[in-house]
mmCIF file of C-alpha atoms in Angstrom:
data_model
loop_
_atom_site.group_PDB
_atom_site.id
_atom_site.type_symbol
_atom_site.label_atom_id
_atom_site.label_comp_id
_atom_site.label_asym_id
_atom_site.label_seq_id
_atom_site.Cartn_x
_atom_site.Cartn_y
_atom_site.Cartn_z
ATOM 1 C CA MET A 1 100.918 23.562 9.120
ATOM 2 C CA LYS A 2 100.179 20.167 8.256
ATOM 3 C CA SER A 3 100.298 17.874 11.554
ATOM 4 C CA ARG A 4 103.661 16.475 10.163
ATOM 5 C CA HIS A 5 105.633 20.354 10.346
ATOM 6 C CA TYR A 6 104.166 20.224 13.548
ATOM 7 C CA GLY A 7 105.698 16.906 14.469
ATOM 8 C CA ILE A 8 108.918 18.341 13.464
ATOM 9 C CA ILE A 9 109.416 21.245 15.138
ATOM 10 C CA LEU A 10 107.860 19.364 18.335
ATOM 11 C CA ILE A 11 110.973 17.343 17.831
ATOM 12 C CA LEU A 12 113.278 20.275 17.019
ATOM 13 C CA ILE A 13 112.469 20.906 21.007
ATOM 14 C CA GLY A 14 113.193 17.418 22.209
ATOM 15 C CA THR A 15 116.234 18.153 20.702
ATOM 16 C CA LEU A 16 116.697 21.442 21.990
ATOM 17 C CA PHE A 17 115.192 19.797 25.947
ATOM 18 C CA TYR A 18 118.259 16.866 25.523
ATOM 19 C CA PHE A 19 120.579 19.537 24.451
ATOM 20 C CA PHE A 20 119.437 21.011 28.823
ATOM 21 C CA ALA A 21 120.160 17.587 30.017
ATOM 22 C CA ASN A 22 123.437 16.844 28.492
ATOM 23 C CA PHE A 23 124.362 20.381 29.436
ATOM 24 C CA GLN A 24 122.830 19.364 33.764
ATOM 25 C CA ARG A 25 124.550 16.334 33.375
ATOM 26 C CA ILE A 26 127.666 17.112 32.478
ATOM 27 C CA ALA A 27 128.039 21.181 34.271
ATOM 28 C CA ILE A 28 127.440 19.623 37.968
ATOM 29 C CA PRO A 29 128.858 19.358 39.225
ATOM 30 C CA GLY A 30 131.880 19.081 37.837
ATOM 31 C CA ALA A 31 131.876 22.771 36.559
ATOM 32 C CA ILE A 32 132.079 24.266 39.476
ATOM 33 C CA PHE A 33 133.287 21.429 42.040
ATOM 34 C CA ASP A 34 134.804 24.064 43.747
ATOM 35 C CA ILE A 35 132.771 26.475 44.330
ATOM 36 C CA LEU A 36 129.541 24.415 45.627
ATOM 37 C CA GLY A 37 132.319 23.498 47.824
ATOM 38 C CA SER A 38 133.520 26.606 49.511
ATOM 39 C CA GLU A 39 129.863 28.020 49.196
ATOM 40 C CA LEU A 40 127.628 25.299 50.496
ATOM 41 C CA GLY A 41 130.261 24.084 52.736
ATOM 42 C CA LEU A 42 130.276 19.730 51.412
ATOM 43 C CA GLY A 43 133.276 18.061 51.695
ATOM 44 C CA ALA A 44 133.986 16.210 47.784
ATOM 45 C CA PRO A 45 131.917 12.737 48.554
ATOM 46 C CA HIS A 46 128.787 15.146 49.267
ATOM 47 C CA ILE A 47 129.345 17.253 45.954
ATOM 48 C CA ALA A 48 130.340 13.576 43.902
ATOM 49 C CA ALA A 49 126.698 12.559 45.262
ATOM 50 C CA PHE A 50 125.229 15.904 42.915
ATOM 51 C CA GLY A 51 126.188 14.133 39.528
ATOM 52 C CA ALA A 52 125.683 10.615 41.558
ATOM 53 C CA ILE A 53 121.974 10.864 41.753
ATOM 54 C CA PHE A 54 121.163 11.924 38.858
ATOM 55 C CA MET A 55 123.227 8.746 36.985
ATOM 56 C CA TYR A 56 121.005 6.330 39.398
ATOM 57 C CA ILE A 57 117.696 7.950 38.955
ATOM 58 C CA TYR A 58 118.689 8.318 35.023
ATOM 59 C CA ALA A 59 120.201 4.662 34.701
ATOM 60 C CA ILE A 60 116.407 2.963 35.884
ATOM 61 C CA ASN A 61 114.845 5.006 34.281
ATOM 62 C CA GLN A 62 116.559 4.048 31.423
ATOM 63 C CA LEU A 63 114.733 0.717 32.320
ATOM 64 C CA ILE A 64 111.213 1.632 32.357
ATOM 65 C CA ASN A 65 111.063 4.367 29.557
ATOM 66 C CA GLY A 66 110.795 1.747 26.922
ATOM 67 C CA VAL A 67 107.621 0.627 28.178
ATOM 68 C CA LEU A 68 106.221 4.450 28.547
ATOM 69 C CA VAL A 69 107.103 5.323 25.021
ATOM 70 C CA ASP A 70 105.295 2.431 23.692
ATOM 71 C CA ARG A 71 101.815 3.125 25.420
ATOM 72 C CA TYR A 72 102.381 6.842 25.682
ATOM 73 C CA GLY A 73 103.884 7.809 22.923
ATOM 74 C CA GLY A 74 106.906 9.673 22.065
ATOM 75 C CA PHE A 75 104.922 13.325 22.398
ATOM 76 C CA ARG A 76 103.640 12.726 25.525
ATOM 77 C CA VAL A 77 106.856 11.034 27.608
ATOM 78 C CA MET A 78 109.630 13.951 25.610
ATOM 79 C CA PHE A 79 106.499 16.702 27.156
ATOM 80 C CA ALA A 80 106.447 15.115 30.903
ATOM 81 C CA GLY A 81 109.925 14.947 30.555
ATOM 82 C CA GLY A 82 110.537 19.090 29.354
ATOM 83 C CA ILE A 83 108.482 19.850 32.637
ATOM 84 C CA ILE A 84 110.444 17.591 35.682
ATOM 85 C CA LEU A 85 113.671 18.584 33.869
ATOM 86 C CA GLY A 86 112.844 22.423 33.690
ATOM 87 C CA LEU A 87 111.541 22.920 37.478
ATOM 88 C CA GLY A 88 114.843 20.262 38.383
ATOM 89 C CA ALA A 89 116.350 22.940 36.808
ATOM 90 C CA LEU A 90 115.139 26.150 38.388
ATOM 91 C CA LEU A 91 114.920 24.228 42.075
ATOM 92 C CA PHE A 92 119.115 23.060 42.280
ATOM 93 C CA PRO A 93 119.741 26.656 41.896
ATOM 94 C CA LEU A 94 117.360 28.704 44.303
ATOM 95 C CA SER A 95 118.303 26.078 47.752
ATOM 96 C CA SER A 96 121.283 25.668 49.145
ATOM 97 C CA ASN A 97 119.340 23.091 51.584
ATOM 98 C CA PHE A 98 121.873 19.814 50.750
ATOM 99 C CA ILE A 99 118.515 17.384 50.665
ATOM 100 C CA ILE A 100 116.098 19.473 48.497
ATOM 101 C CA MET A 101 119.315 20.058 45.932
ATOM 102 C CA CYS A 102 119.752 16.060 45.291
ATOM 103 C CA LEU A 103 116.266 15.840 45.348
ATOM 104 C CA ALA A 104 116.634 18.820 42.089
ATOM 105 C CA ARG A 105 118.915 15.837 40.459
ATOM 106 C CA ALA A 106 116.825 12.977 40.905
ATOM 107 C CA LEU A 107 113.949 15.736 38.952
ATOM 108 C CA ILE A 108 116.918 16.320 36.799
ATOM 109 C CA GLY A 109 118.236 13.444 36.140
ATOM 110 C CA LEU A 110 113.857 11.926 35.536
ATOM 111 C CA GLY A 111 113.928 14.846 33.263
ATOM 112 C CA SER A 112 116.303 13.809 31.291
ATOM 113 C CA SER A 113 115.899 10.048 31.088
ATOM 114 C CA THR A 114 112.908 10.556 29.034
ATOM 115 C CA PHE A 115 114.331 11.984 25.656
ATOM 116 C CA TYR A 116 116.581 10.155 23.262
ATOM 117 C CA LEU A 117 114.437 6.221 23.544
ATOM 118 C CA SER A 118 111.095 9.288 22.962
ATOM 119 C CA ILE A 119 112.912 11.493 19.865
ATOM 120 C CA ILE A 120 113.748 8.254 18.278
ATOM 121 C CA ARG A 121 110.829 6.495 18.401
ATOM 122 C CA GLU A 122 108.799 10.189 16.701
ATOM 123 C CA LEU A 123 111.620 10.231 14.572
ATOM 124 C CA ARG A 124 110.765 6.330 12.745
ATOM 125 C CA GLU A 125 107.890 7.956 12.998
ATOM 126 C CA ILE A 126 108.223 11.313 10.580
ATOM 127 C CA VAL A 127 111.315 11.137 9.314
ATOM 128 C CA SER A 128 112.278 8.116 6.252
ATOM 129 C CA GLU A 129 114.035 5.212 6.246
ATOM 130 C CA LYS A 130 116.981 7.203 3.881
ATOM 131 C CA ASN A 131 117.512 9.732 6.082
ATOM 132 C CA PHE A 132 116.710 8.112 9.821
ATOM 133 C CA GLY A 133 120.284 7.404 10.173
ATOM 134 C CA LEU A 134 121.366 11.227 8.861
ATOM 135 C CA ALA A 135 118.903 12.505 11.193
ATOM 136 C CA ILE A 136 119.316 10.714 14.617
ATOM 137 C CA SER A 137 122.894 11.286 14.292
ATOM 138 C CA VAL A 138 121.663 15.791 14.072
ATOM 139 C CA MET A 139 119.811 14.551 16.693
ATOM 140 C CA LEU A 140 122.834 13.480 19.314
ATOM 141 C CA PHE A 141 125.194 15.326 17.809
ATOM 142 C CA ILE A 142 123.322 18.798 18.977
ATOM 143 C CA GLY A 143 122.188 16.721 21.763
ATOM 144 C CA TYR A 144 125.957 15.647 22.854
ATOM 145 C CA SER A 145 126.225 19.741 22.122
ATOM 146 C CA GLY A 146 125.203 20.357 25.486
ATOM 147 C CA GLY A 147 128.068 18.591 27.338
ATOM 148 C CA ILE A 148 130.208 22.121 25.169
ATOM 149 C CA LEU A 149 128.528 24.702 26.959
ATOM 150 C CA ALA A 150 128.984 22.854 30.169
ATOM 151 C CA ASN A 151 132.516 23.992 30.096
ATOM 152 C CA ALA A 152 134.324 26.390 28.584
ATOM 153 C CA PRO A 153 131.412 28.074 28.133
ATOM 154 C CA PHE A 154 130.302 28.028 31.222
ATOM 155 C CA VAL A 155 132.704 29.234 33.075
ATOM 156 C CA PHE A 156 133.511 32.252 31.100
ATOM 157 C CA ALA A 157 129.277 33.157 31.352
ATOM 158 C CA MET A 158 130.181 33.358 35.232
ATOM 159 C CA LYS A 159 133.122 36.177 34.871
ATOM 160 C CA TYR A 160 129.690 37.907 34.143
ATOM 161 C CA ALA A 161 126.491 36.474 36.287
ATOM 162 C CA THR A 162 126.852 33.966 38.488
ATOM 163 C CA TRP A 163 126.183 30.151 38.795
ATOM 164 C CA ARG A 164 122.582 29.877 40.084
ATOM 165 C CA GLU A 165 122.198 33.133 37.774
ATOM 166 C CA ILE A 166 123.164 31.360 34.785
ATOM 167 C CA LEU A 167 121.202 28.085 35.504
ATOM 168 C CA ILE A 168 117.851 29.975 36.876
ATOM 169 C CA ILE A 169 117.921 31.585 32.785
ATOM 170 C CA ILE A 170 118.893 28.561 31.616
ATOM 171 C CA ALA A 171 115.810 26.327 34.045
ATOM 172 C CA GLY A 172 113.837 29.807 32.723
ATOM 173 C CA LEU A 173 114.389 28.555 28.827
ATOM 174 C CA ILE A 174 113.580 24.578 29.314
ATOM 175 C CA LEU A 175 109.965 25.892 31.033
ATOM 176 C CA VAL A 176 109.321 28.158 28.642
ATOM 177 C CA ALA A 177 110.877 25.546 25.628
ATOM 178 C CA GLY A 178 107.978 23.152 27.688
ATOM 179 C CA ILE A 179 105.268 25.857 27.583
ATOM 180 C CA VAL A 180 105.332 26.534 23.651
ATOM 181 C CA PHE A 181 105.702 22.598 23.504
ATOM 182 C CA ALA A 182 102.686 21.656 24.859
ATOM 183 C CA LEU A 183 100.739 24.942 23.029
ATOM 184 C CA LEU A 184 101.703 22.569 19.241
ATOM 185 C CA LEU A 185 101.267 19.427 21.174
ATOM 186 C CA PRO A 186 97.743 19.851 19.863
ATOM 187 C CA LYS A 187 97.962 20.130 16.834
ATOM 188 C CA VAL A 188 99.769 16.357 16.052
ATOM 189 C CA GLN A 189 97.695 13.428 15.543
ATOM 190 C CA LEU A 190 98.999 11.423 18.744
ATOM 191 C CA PRO A 191 98.225 7.670 18.805
ATOM 192 C CA SER A 192 95.871 6.364 21.561
ATOM 193 C CA ILE A 193 97.300 5.390 24.618
ATOM 194 C CA LYS A 194 98.074 1.603 24.624
ATOM 195 C CA ARG A 195 97.180 0.321 28.324
ATOM 196 C CA ASN A 196 98.011 -3.530 26.749
ATOM 197 C CA VAL A 197 101.552 -2.392 26.784
ATOM 198 C CA LYS A 198 103.183 -3.473 30.400
ATOM 199 C CA MET A 199 106.750 -4.088 31.367
ATOM 200 C CA ARG A 200 106.963 -8.003 31.182
ATOM 201 C CA PHE A 201 110.725 -9.957 32.052
ATOM 202 C CA LEU A 202 110.620 -12.357 30.014
ATOM 203 C CA PRO A 203 112.574 -9.842 27.309
ATOM 204 C CA PHE A 204 115.087 -8.166 29.966
ATOM 205 C CA ARG A 205 116.010 -12.742 31.198
ATOM 206 C CA LEU A 206 116.382 -13.520 27.237
ATOM 207 C CA VAL A 207 118.762 -10.821 26.749
ATOM 208 C CA LEU A 208 120.914 -11.241 29.852
ATOM 209 C CA HIS A 209 120.704 -15.154 29.918
ATOM 210 C CA LYS A 210 123.559 -14.573 26.851
ATOM 211 C CA ARG A 211 126.760 -14.956 27.682
ATOM 212 C CA HIS A 212 127.880 -12.608 25.436
ATOM 213 C CA ASN A 213 125.965 -9.891 26.092
ATOM 214 C CA ARG A 214 126.667 -9.517 29.954
ATOM 215 C CA ASN A 215 130.464 -9.885 28.643
ATOM 216 C CA LEU A 216 129.066 -6.732 25.620
ATOM 217 C CA PHE A 217 127.699 -5.018 29.596
ATOM 218 C CA SER A 218 130.306 -4.993 31.165
ATOM 219 C CA PHE A 219 133.634 -4.037 29.421
ATOM 220 C CA ALA A 220 131.164 -1.185 27.490
ATOM 221 C CA CYS A 221 130.222 -0.067 30.999
ATOM 222 C CA CYS A 222 133.598 0.536 32.329
ATOM 223 C CA ASN A 223 134.980 2.232 28.684
ATOM 224 C CA PHE A 224 131.961 4.833 29.361
ATOM 225 C CA ALA A 225 131.855 5.181 33.262
ATOM 226 C CA ILE A 226 135.812 6.140 33.321
ATOM 227 C CA PHE A 227 135.459 8.359 30.901
ATOM 228 C CA TYR A 228 132.523 10.094 31.682
ATOM 229 C CA THR A 229 133.242 9.904 35.351
ATOM 230 C CA ILE A 230 136.682 11.741 34.677
ATOM 231 C CA GLN A 231 134.047 14.366 32.446
ATOM 232 C CA THR A 232 131.664 14.761 34.853
ATOM 233 C CA ILE A 233 132.690 14.776 37.890
ATOM 234 C CA ILE A 234 136.394 14.776 38.197
ATOM 235 C CA GLY A 235 138.118 15.497 34.989
ATOM 236 C CA LYS A 236 138.328 20.015 35.778
ATOM 237 C CA LYS A 237 139.343 19.638 39.002
ATOM 238 C CA PHE A 238 142.174 17.043 38.680
ATOM 239 C CA LEU A 239 143.668 19.608 35.769
ATOM 240 C CA GLU A 240 142.892 22.438 38.767
ATOM 241 C CA ASP A 241 145.316 20.034 41.317
ATOM 242 C CA PHE A 242 147.672 18.142 39.469
ATOM 243 C CA CYS A 243 148.380 19.972 35.968
ATOM 244 C CA LEU A 244 148.106 23.408 38.300
ATOM 245 C CA MET A 245 145.368 24.370 34.974
ATOM 246 C CA SER A 246 143.485 27.328 35.746
ATOM 247 C CA ALA A 247 139.923 27.127 35.677
ATOM 248 C CA GLU A 248 139.305 28.627 32.221
ATOM 249 C CA LYS A 249 141.923 26.798 30.826
ATOM 250 C CA SER A 250 140.640 22.865 32.501
ATOM 251 C CA ALA A 251 137.276 23.849 31.230
ATOM 252 C CA LEU A 252 138.723 24.612 27.643
ATOM 253 C CA PHE A 253 139.851 20.606 27.228
ATOM 254 C CA LEU A 254 137.103 19.608 28.794
ATOM 255 C CA SER A 255 134.441 21.194 26.588
ATOM 256 C CA CYS A 256 136.929 19.653 23.946
ATOM 257 C CA MET A 257 136.216 15.769 25.311
ATOM 258 C CA ALA A 258 132.085 16.899 24.406
ATOM 259 C CA VAL A 259 133.207 17.840 20.725
ATOM 260 C CA ILE A 260 135.115 15.040 20.627
ATOM 261 C CA ALA A 261 132.487 12.823 21.905
ATOM 262 C CA ALA A 262 130.463 14.324 19.903
ATOM 263 C CA VAL A 263 132.651 13.900 16.773
ATOM 264 C CA PHE A 264 133.969 9.977 16.901
ATOM 265 C CA ASN A 265 130.173 8.965 17.335
ATOM 266 C CA ILE A 266 129.864 8.711 13.980
ATOM 267 C CA VAL A 267 134.171 8.784 13.024
ATOM 268 C CA ASN A 268 134.313 5.588 15.039
ATOM 269 C CA ALA A 269 131.834 3.941 12.884
ATOM 270 C CA TYR A 270 133.218 4.927 9.581
ATOM 271 C CA VAL A 271 136.899 3.839 10.969
ATOM 272 C CA CYS A 272 135.304 0.339 11.542
ATOM 273 C CA LYS A 273 133.178 0.356 7.913
ATOM 274 C CA LEU A 274 136.372 1.233 6.566
ATOM 275 C CA THR A 275 137.871 -2.436 8.925
ATOM 276 C CA HIS A 276 135.022 -4.679 6.869
ATOM 277 C CA ASN A 277 133.436 -4.057 10.109
ATOM 278 C CA HIS A 278 134.812 -6.484 12.182
ATOM 279 C CA ARG A 279 133.405 -4.428 15.545
ATOM 280 C CA VAL A 280 134.585 -7.243 17.999
ATOM 281 C CA LYS A 281 138.397 -6.122 17.030
ATOM 282 C CA PHE A 282 137.936 -2.897 17.321
ATOM 283 C CA LEU A 283 135.969 -3.061 20.754
ATOM 284 C CA LYS A 284 139.683 -4.644 21.424
ATOM 285 C CA ASN A 285 141.222 -2.360 20.644
ATOM 286 C CA ALA A 286 139.720 -0.519 22.645
ATOM 287 C CA SER A 287 139.721 -1.385 25.722
ATOM 288 C CA PHE A 288 144.516 -1.821 25.270
ATOM 289 C CA ILE A 289 143.938 2.005 24.388
ATOM 290 C CA THR A 290 142.458 2.566 28.556
ATOM 291 C CA PHE A 291 143.916 0.341 30.025
ATOM 292 C CA GLY A 292 147.705 1.833 28.458
ATOM 293 C CA SER A 293 145.914 5.791 28.849
ATOM 294 C CA LEU A 294 145.258 5.055 32.447
ATOM 295 C CA PHE A 295 148.540 3.764 33.142
ATOM 296 C CA LEU A 296 150.517 6.460 32.350
ATOM 297 C CA ILE A 297 147.924 8.870 34.362
ATOM 298 C CA CYS A 298 148.946 6.436 36.499
ATOM 299 C CA LEU A 299 152.723 7.104 36.151
ATOM 300 C CA ALA A 300 152.701 10.559 36.441
ATOM 301 C CA VAL A 301 150.972 11.241 38.906
ATOM 302 C CA ILE A 302 153.442 8.603 40.855
ATOM 303 C CA PHE A 303 156.478 10.169 39.461
ATOM 304 C CA ASP A 304 154.201 14.050 40.314
ATOM 305 C CA PHE A 305 155.099 14.514 36.043
ATOM 306 C CA ARG A 306 152.398 17.215 36.207
ATOM 307 C CA THR A 307 152.341 17.589 32.259
ATOM 308 C CA ASP A 308 149.287 19.089 29.985
ATOM 309 C CA PHE A 309 150.079 15.437 27.096
ATOM 310 C CA ILE A 310 147.571 14.343 30.957
ATOM 311 C CA ALA A 311 144.685 16.410 29.264
ATOM 312 C CA VAL A 312 145.200 15.030 26.049
ATOM 313 C CA ILE A 313 144.558 11.950 27.094
ATOM 314 C CA PHE A 314 141.788 12.465 29.071
ATOM 315 C CA CYS A 315 140.625 13.797 25.153
ATOM 316 C CA ILE A 316 142.633 10.090 23.886
ATOM 317 C CA LEU A 317 138.905 8.429 26.061
ATOM 318 C CA ALA A 318 136.415 10.651 25.186
ATOM 319 C CA ALA A 319 137.199 9.451 21.131
ATOM 320 C CA ASN A 320 137.184 5.607 22.350
ATOM 321 C CA ALA A 321 134.445 5.803 24.854
ATOM 322 C CA SER A 322 132.277 7.491 22.402
ATOM 323 C CA LEU A 323 131.334 3.364 20.952
ATOM 324 C CA THR A 324 128.112 4.054 20.800
ATOM 325 C CA SER A 325 127.129 3.577 16.995
ATOM 326 C CA ILE A 326 129.244 0.141 17.315
ATOM 327 C CA LEU A 327 128.312 -1.276 19.958
ATOM 328 C CA VAL A 328 124.377 -0.858 19.038
ATOM 329 C CA PRO A 329 124.665 -3.005 15.358
ATOM 330 C CA VAL A 330 126.937 -5.363 17.796
ATOM 331 C CA LEU A 331 123.487 -5.676 20.237
ATOM 332 C CA HIS A 332 121.073 -6.133 16.922
ATOM 333 C CA LEU A 333 123.047 -8.118 15.068
ATOM 334 C CA SER A 334 123.269 -10.972 18.627
ATOM 335 C CA ASN A 335 119.538 -10.382 19.523
ATOM 336 C CA ARG A 336 116.231 -11.660 18.356
ATOM 337 C CA LYS A 337 115.292 -8.488 17.040
ATOM 338 C CA MET A 338 111.875 -9.037 19.832
ATOM 339 C CA VAL A 339 114.670 -7.911 22.735
ATOM 340 C CA SER A 340 117.134 -6.326 20.690
ATOM 341 C CA GLY A 341 116.010 -2.663 21.828
ATOM 342 C CA THR A 342 115.914 -4.221 26.118
ATOM 343 C CA ALA A 343 119.874 -5.223 24.823
ATOM 344 C CA VAL A 344 120.163 -1.347 24.206
ATOM 345 C CA SER A 345 117.553 0.010 27.367
ATOM 346 C CA ILE A 346 119.987 -2.440 29.110
ATOM 347 C CA MET A 347 123.048 -1.078 28.329
ATOM 348 C CA ASN A 348 122.850 2.490 28.493
ATOM 349 C CA PHE A 349 121.097 1.167 32.455
ATOM 350 C CA CYS A 350 124.549 -0.527 32.688
ATOM 351 C CA PHE A 351 126.200 2.473 31.250
ATOM 352 C CA PHE A 352 124.883 5.743 33.967
ATOM 353 C CA THR A 353 124.335 2.345 36.573
ATOM 354 C CA MET A 354 128.447 2.178 36.985
ATOM 355 C CA VAL A 355 129.153 6.570 36.130
ATOM 356 C CA GLY A 356 127.160 6.743 40.019
ATOM 357 C CA MET A 357 129.162 4.096 41.503
ATOM 358 C CA LEU A 358 132.676 5.414 40.455
ATOM 359 C CA GLY A 359 131.198 8.418 41.559
ATOM 360 C CA MET A 360 130.595 8.415 44.412
ATOM 361 C CA ALA A 361 133.541 6.103 45.427
ATOM 362 C CA THR A 362 135.766 9.101 44.256
ATOM 363 C CA GLY A 363 134.324 11.089 45.715
ATOM 364 C CA PHE A 364 135.418 8.904 48.905
ATOM 365 C CA LEU A 365 138.287 8.230 47.998
ATOM 366 C CA LEU A 366 139.287 11.993 47.280
ATOM 367 C CA ASN A 367 138.296 12.801 50.863
ATOM 368 C CA ILE A 368 140.877 9.332 52.556
ATOM 369 C CA PHE A 369 143.836 11.425 52.627
ATOM 370 C CA GLU A 370 143.754 14.910 53.999
ATOM 371 C CA PRO A 371 143.542 17.617 51.491
ATOM 372 C CA GLU A 372 144.635 20.901 51.560
ATOM 373 C CA ILE A 373 143.334 24.195 52.204
ATOM 374 C CA ILE A 374 144.098 28.030 49.822
ATOM 375 C CA GLY A 375 142.028 30.441 51.242
ATOM 376 C CA ASN A 376 138.485 28.775 49.834
ATOM 377 C CA LEU A 377 139.848 26.609 47.580
ATOM 378 C CA THR A 378 139.945 23.018 48.192
ATOM 379 C CA ILE A 379 143.547 20.834 46.709
ATOM 380 C CA TYR A 380 143.679 17.290 46.940
ATOM 381 C CA THR A 381 146.832 15.406 47.304
ATOM 382 C CA ASN A 382 148.382 13.136 44.614
ATOM 383 C CA SER A 383 147.669 10.263 47.018
ATOM 384 C CA SER A 384 144.426 10.881 46.322
ATOM 385 C CA TYR A 385 143.815 11.369 42.851
ATOM 386 C CA LEU A 386 146.315 8.187 43.151
ATOM 387 C CA LEU A 387 143.336 6.456 44.836
ATOM 388 C CA VAL A 388 141.305 7.833 42.609
ATOM 389 C CA PHE A 389 142.729 7.181 39.047
ATOM 390 C CA GLY A 390 144.187 2.983 40.414
ATOM 391 C CA THR A 391 140.712 2.409 41.071
ATOM 392 C CA PHE A 392 139.937 3.485 37.120
ATOM 393 C CA PHE A 393 142.715 1.988 35.658
ATOM 394 C CA LEU A 394 141.757 -1.972 37.657
ATOM 395 C CA LEU A 395 138.612 -0.787 36.003
ATOM 396 C CA SER A 396 140.750 -0.623 32.499
ATOM 397 C CA MET A 397 142.059 -4.266 33.676
ATOM 398 C CA PHE A 398 138.457 -5.479 33.690
ATOM 399 C CA GLU A 399 136.903 -4.051 31.782
ATOM 400 C CA MET A 400 139.683 -5.524 29.871
ATOM 401 C CA TYR A 401 140.016 -8.951 29.961
ATOM 402 C CA LYS A 402 135.670 -8.529 29.779
ATOM 403 C CA ALA A 403 136.257 -7.441 26.320
ATOM 404 C CA LEU A 404 139.366 -10.652 25.021
ATOM 405 C CA LYS A 405 136.532 -12.669 26.184
ATOM 406 C CA LEU A 406 134.253 -10.604 23.248
ATOM 407 C CA SER A 407 133.549 -12.728 19.562
ATOM 408 C CA ASN A 408 131.772 -12.477 16.370
ATOM 409 C CA LYS A 409 130.213 -16.323 17.030
ATOM 410 C CA TYR A 410 127.386 -14.949 19.998
#
């Protein structure tokens, strides 16, 4: 078998790593929020921290990954990330100690952060320019599908096994994939390590100096963070507490959000193309949709209107936040080629830093008002949820303000 064929197999394994990374990112704590609280005796701030720690580590490493991939090559970085991900994924369900579990989440975040850029780099080497965009779309779709597995299928599987047993099995699959990756890696012609590639601050300064970039980052991170905090931390719990949904039904809606998010990265790009690529106008419209959606949710909480339509609004937010296929071209058009990659890495950093901050804030806001304890369940009040979604609503106003400052003149 030729080196190129082995390279394709390694990219497929890397995509599998990316799939499980997305599973870990979304499943914990969102899908098992109540279970973690009752088993570990933790309040909302501590449970939300499991998500926030992942996001912070993931975000910081976005700024470093470009240098690592340029220096060591995508396959080497991917392999290291797969092993770190597997070890963290195994440590988390094996422990009941909060500090150790936080360390495990940090390892999972560190490993998960390595795959996106690594896979894109190796795809560019193996796939022709004509098929490059399609290959990235397929890779992203497979990776994002991990978020589908992280809700309804995960909750359904807990009828037959505990959450710890399921996570241990998944960790085993990751580590087996890592062993296969290690066995195949010597069969691929790896690039020599470029020791002259180092972290430089000039590209970051050039990107952040542009007001258009700062406005775009502010808009994008608010838009993404609101949706992703709902999906990964509070959405399922809110549907159960406020909308009185069963765990299975709420998990199904969260899985639908993951499907929509995966599909709409392609749909939004296509619709934008049909409208003559008026990308900035498209982004402004997205900010209006976020504002309107959160306004409706806040009204529902204020007037105690417990409707399943809120889950539909969540799905609208998922579609509305799937803008990477539009944001990346805008960054490439508005920045010089030498710093466009840095601009994308800064945007990813902003995405997940904001999710971490909003996740931690959500945990603290939920605990301001005394929750109701029914059996082993902690039920948060309307006042708590109004604080959370009111904060999201204020953030959407800031998002809209920044979107309106965007211009087609870069």
